[in-house]
Coordinates of C-alpha atoms and ligand atoms in Angstrom, one line a residue:
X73 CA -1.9 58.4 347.0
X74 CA 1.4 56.9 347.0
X75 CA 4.0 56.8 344.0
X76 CA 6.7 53.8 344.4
X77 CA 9.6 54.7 343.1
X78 CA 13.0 52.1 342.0
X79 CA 15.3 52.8 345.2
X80 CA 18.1 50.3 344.9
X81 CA 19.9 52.2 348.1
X82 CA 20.0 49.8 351.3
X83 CA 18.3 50.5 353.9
X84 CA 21.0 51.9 356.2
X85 CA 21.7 54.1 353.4
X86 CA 18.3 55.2 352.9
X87 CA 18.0 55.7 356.5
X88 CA 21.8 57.5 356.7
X89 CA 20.1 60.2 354.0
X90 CA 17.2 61.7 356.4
X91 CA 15.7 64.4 354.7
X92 CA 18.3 65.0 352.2
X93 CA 17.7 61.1 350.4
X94 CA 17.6 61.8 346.7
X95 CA 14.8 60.2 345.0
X96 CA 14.0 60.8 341.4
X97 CA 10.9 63.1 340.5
X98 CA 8.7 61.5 338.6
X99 CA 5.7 62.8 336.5
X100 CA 1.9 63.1 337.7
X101 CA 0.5 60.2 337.3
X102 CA -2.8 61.8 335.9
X103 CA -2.0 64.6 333.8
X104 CA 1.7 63.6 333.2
X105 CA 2.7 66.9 334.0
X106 CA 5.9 68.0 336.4
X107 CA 5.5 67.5 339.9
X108 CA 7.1 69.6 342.6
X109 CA 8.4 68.3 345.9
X110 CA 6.3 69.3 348.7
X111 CA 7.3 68.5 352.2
X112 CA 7.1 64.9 353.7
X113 CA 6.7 62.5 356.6
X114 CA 8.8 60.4 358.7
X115 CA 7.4 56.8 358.9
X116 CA 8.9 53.5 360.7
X117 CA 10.5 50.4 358.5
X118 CA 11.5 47.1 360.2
X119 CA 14.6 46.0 358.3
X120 CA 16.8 43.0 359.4
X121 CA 14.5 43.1 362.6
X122 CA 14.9 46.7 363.5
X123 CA 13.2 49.5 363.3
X124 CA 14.8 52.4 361.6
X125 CA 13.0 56.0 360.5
X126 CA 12.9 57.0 357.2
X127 CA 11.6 60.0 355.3
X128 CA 9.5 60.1 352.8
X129 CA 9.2 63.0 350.3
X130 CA 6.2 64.0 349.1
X131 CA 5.6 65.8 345.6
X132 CA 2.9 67.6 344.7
X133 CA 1.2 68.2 340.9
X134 CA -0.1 72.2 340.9
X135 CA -2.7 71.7 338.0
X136 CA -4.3 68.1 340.1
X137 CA -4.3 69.8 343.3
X138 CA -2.7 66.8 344.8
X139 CA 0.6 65.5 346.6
X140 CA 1.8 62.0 346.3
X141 CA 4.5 60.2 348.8
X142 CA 7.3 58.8 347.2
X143 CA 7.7 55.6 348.8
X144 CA 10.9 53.8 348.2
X145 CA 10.4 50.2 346.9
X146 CA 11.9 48.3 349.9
X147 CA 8.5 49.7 352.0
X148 CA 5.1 48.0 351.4
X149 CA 2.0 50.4 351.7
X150 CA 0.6 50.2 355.8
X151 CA 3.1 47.4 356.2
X152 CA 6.5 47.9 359.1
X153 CA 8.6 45.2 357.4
X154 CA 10.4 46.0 354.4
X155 CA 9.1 44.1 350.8
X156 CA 12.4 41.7 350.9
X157 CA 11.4 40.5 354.5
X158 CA 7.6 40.3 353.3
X159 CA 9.1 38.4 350.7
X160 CA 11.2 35.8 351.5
X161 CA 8.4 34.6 354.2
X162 CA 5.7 34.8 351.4
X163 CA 8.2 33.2 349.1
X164 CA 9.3 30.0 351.5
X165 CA 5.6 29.5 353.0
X166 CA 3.6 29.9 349.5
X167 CA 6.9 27.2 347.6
X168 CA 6.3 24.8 349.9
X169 CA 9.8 25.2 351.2
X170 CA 8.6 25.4 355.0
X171 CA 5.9 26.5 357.5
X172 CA 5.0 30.3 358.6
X173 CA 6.9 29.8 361.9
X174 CA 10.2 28.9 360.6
X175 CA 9.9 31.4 358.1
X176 CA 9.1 34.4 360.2
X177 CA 11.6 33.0 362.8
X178 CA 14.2 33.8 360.6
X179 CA 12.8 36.7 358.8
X180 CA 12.8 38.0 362.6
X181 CA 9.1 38.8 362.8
X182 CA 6.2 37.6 364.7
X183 CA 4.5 34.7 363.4
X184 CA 1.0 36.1 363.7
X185 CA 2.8 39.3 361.1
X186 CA 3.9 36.4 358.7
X187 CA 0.7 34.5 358.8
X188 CA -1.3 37.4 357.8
X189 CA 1.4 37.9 354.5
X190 CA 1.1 34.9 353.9
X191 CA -3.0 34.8 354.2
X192 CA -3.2 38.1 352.0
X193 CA -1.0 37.2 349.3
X194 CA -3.0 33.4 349.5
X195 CA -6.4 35.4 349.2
X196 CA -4.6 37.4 346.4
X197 CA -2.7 35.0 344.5
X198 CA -4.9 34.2 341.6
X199 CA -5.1 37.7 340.4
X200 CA -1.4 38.3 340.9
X201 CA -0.5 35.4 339.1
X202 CA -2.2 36.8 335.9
X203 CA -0.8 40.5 336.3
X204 CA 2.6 39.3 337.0
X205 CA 2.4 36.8 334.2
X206 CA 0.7 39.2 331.5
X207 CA 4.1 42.2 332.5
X208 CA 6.5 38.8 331.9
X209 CA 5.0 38.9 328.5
X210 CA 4.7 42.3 327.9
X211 CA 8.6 42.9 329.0
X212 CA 9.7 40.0 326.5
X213 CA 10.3 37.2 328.8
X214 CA 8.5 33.4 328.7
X215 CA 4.5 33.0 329.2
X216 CA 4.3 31.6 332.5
X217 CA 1.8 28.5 333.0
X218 CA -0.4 28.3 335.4
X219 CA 0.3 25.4 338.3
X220 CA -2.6 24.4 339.2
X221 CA -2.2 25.8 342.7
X222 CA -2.5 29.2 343.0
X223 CA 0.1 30.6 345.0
X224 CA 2.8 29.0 342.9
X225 CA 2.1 30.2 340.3
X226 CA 1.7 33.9 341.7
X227 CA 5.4 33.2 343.0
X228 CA 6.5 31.6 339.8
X229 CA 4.8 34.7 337.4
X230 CA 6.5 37.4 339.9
X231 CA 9.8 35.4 339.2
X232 CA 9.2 35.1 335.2
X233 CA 8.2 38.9 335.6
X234 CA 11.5 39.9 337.3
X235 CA 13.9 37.5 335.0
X236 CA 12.4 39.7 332.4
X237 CA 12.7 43.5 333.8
X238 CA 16.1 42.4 334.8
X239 CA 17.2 42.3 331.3
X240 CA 16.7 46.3 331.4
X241 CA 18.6 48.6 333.1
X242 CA 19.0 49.1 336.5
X243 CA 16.3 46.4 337.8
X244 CA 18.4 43.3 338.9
X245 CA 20.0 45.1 341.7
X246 CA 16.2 45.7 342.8
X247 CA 15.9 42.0 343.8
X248 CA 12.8 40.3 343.1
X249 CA 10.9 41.7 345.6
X250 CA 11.2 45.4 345.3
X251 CA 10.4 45.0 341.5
X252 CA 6.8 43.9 343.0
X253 CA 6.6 46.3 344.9
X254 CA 7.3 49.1 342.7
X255 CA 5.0 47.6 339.9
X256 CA 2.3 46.8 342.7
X257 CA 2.7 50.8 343.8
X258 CA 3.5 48.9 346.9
X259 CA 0.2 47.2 347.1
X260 CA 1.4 43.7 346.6
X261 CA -0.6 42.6 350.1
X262 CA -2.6 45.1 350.7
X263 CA -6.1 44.9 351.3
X264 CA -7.9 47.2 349.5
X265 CA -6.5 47.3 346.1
X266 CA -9.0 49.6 344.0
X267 CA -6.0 49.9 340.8
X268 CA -2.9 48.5 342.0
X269 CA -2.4 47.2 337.9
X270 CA -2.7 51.0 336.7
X271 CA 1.4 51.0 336.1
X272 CA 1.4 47.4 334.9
X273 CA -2.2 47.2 332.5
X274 CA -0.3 51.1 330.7
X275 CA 2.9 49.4 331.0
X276 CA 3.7 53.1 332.5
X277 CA 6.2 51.6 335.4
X278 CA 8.9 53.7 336.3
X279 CA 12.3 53.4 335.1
X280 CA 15.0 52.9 337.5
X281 CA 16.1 56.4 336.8
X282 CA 19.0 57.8 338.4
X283 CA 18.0 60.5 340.9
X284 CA 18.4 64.3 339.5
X285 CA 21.4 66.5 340.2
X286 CA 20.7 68.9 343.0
Ligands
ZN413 ZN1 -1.3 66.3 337.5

């Protein structure tokens, strides 16, 4: 199981860290109690086009018996490209701003990648639109109406969403798209989805917190 956690650090920067990247600890997500870090992994991200390693720490809850990765929110679960690349094609393609060719052409991924975002979020849209619309609410900011086509208004409820979490500390300089992705546990497009609204529905996101002191 993967934990997303609020990484504001570019990429480069995340990438520059290797091993010794500072992410926050969070708590177990079942039992609440501490975790302890445990290892990790090295995975691939595609950011501006490239691919760049990163590592990703695991931590592990004694009590559970079991170790989550800590996945910073610019990765989307079993996805290369980074959540702002995955965005901004989902974001011009599902407005209505253009097609899924220009859009990937200048996200600098193949259009058969950015046709299948764009066919995932479309086949998830409906029920995004109401989770991102009910955590608007929840966070204080307007009730979102429903357009009647679906994939506006899971784009306009992720927006309503974000205006609203941006009001707290430390989420505008996440950008739109990594607040999805760390409220989604980085399941915003992915295809099995058996409680990706676990953080919203307990309104247990994590905080932006700064990561501990060494
Ligand atoms: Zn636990």
């Amino acid at each position: 199981m993967a934990i997303v956690w609020p990484c504001p650090l570019p990429v480069d920067a995340y990438v520059a860290a290797g091993r010794e990247v500072e992410v926050p600890r969070p708590v177990c997500p079942s039992c609440a109690g501490p975790l302890v870090f445990w290892s990790g992994y090295w995975r691939h991200v595609r950011a501006a086009g490239r691919c760049r390693k990163i590592f990703v720490p695991r931590v592990r809850c004694g009590p559970c018996r079991v170790s989550h990765a800590l996945l910073p929110a610019f990765v989307l679960a079993w996805r290369l490209d980074v959540a702002e690349a995955v965005g901004a094609v989902i974001g011009q393609v599902a407005g209505g701003a253009c097609g899924v060719r220009p859009a990937a052409a200048r996200a600098g991924v193949p259009h058969t990648t950015a046709r299948g975002w764009v066919r995932r979020f479309g086949a998830r849209a409906g029920e995004l639109g109401v989770a991102f619309a009910a955590l608007a609410v929840d966070l204080g900011g307007e009730a979102v109406r429903p357009p009647a086509e679906a994939g506006r208004f899971a784009l306009t409820a992720i927006g309503a969403a974000f205006d609203a979490a941006a009001g707290l500390p430390g989420w505008l300089r996440l950008g739109a798209w990594r607040f999805a992705s760390s409220v989604s546990g980085g399941r915003l497009i992915a295809a099995n989805t058996t409680s990706p609204w676990l953080i919203v529905g307990s309104r247990r996101f994590m905080p932006p917190i700064p990561p501990l002191p060494a």
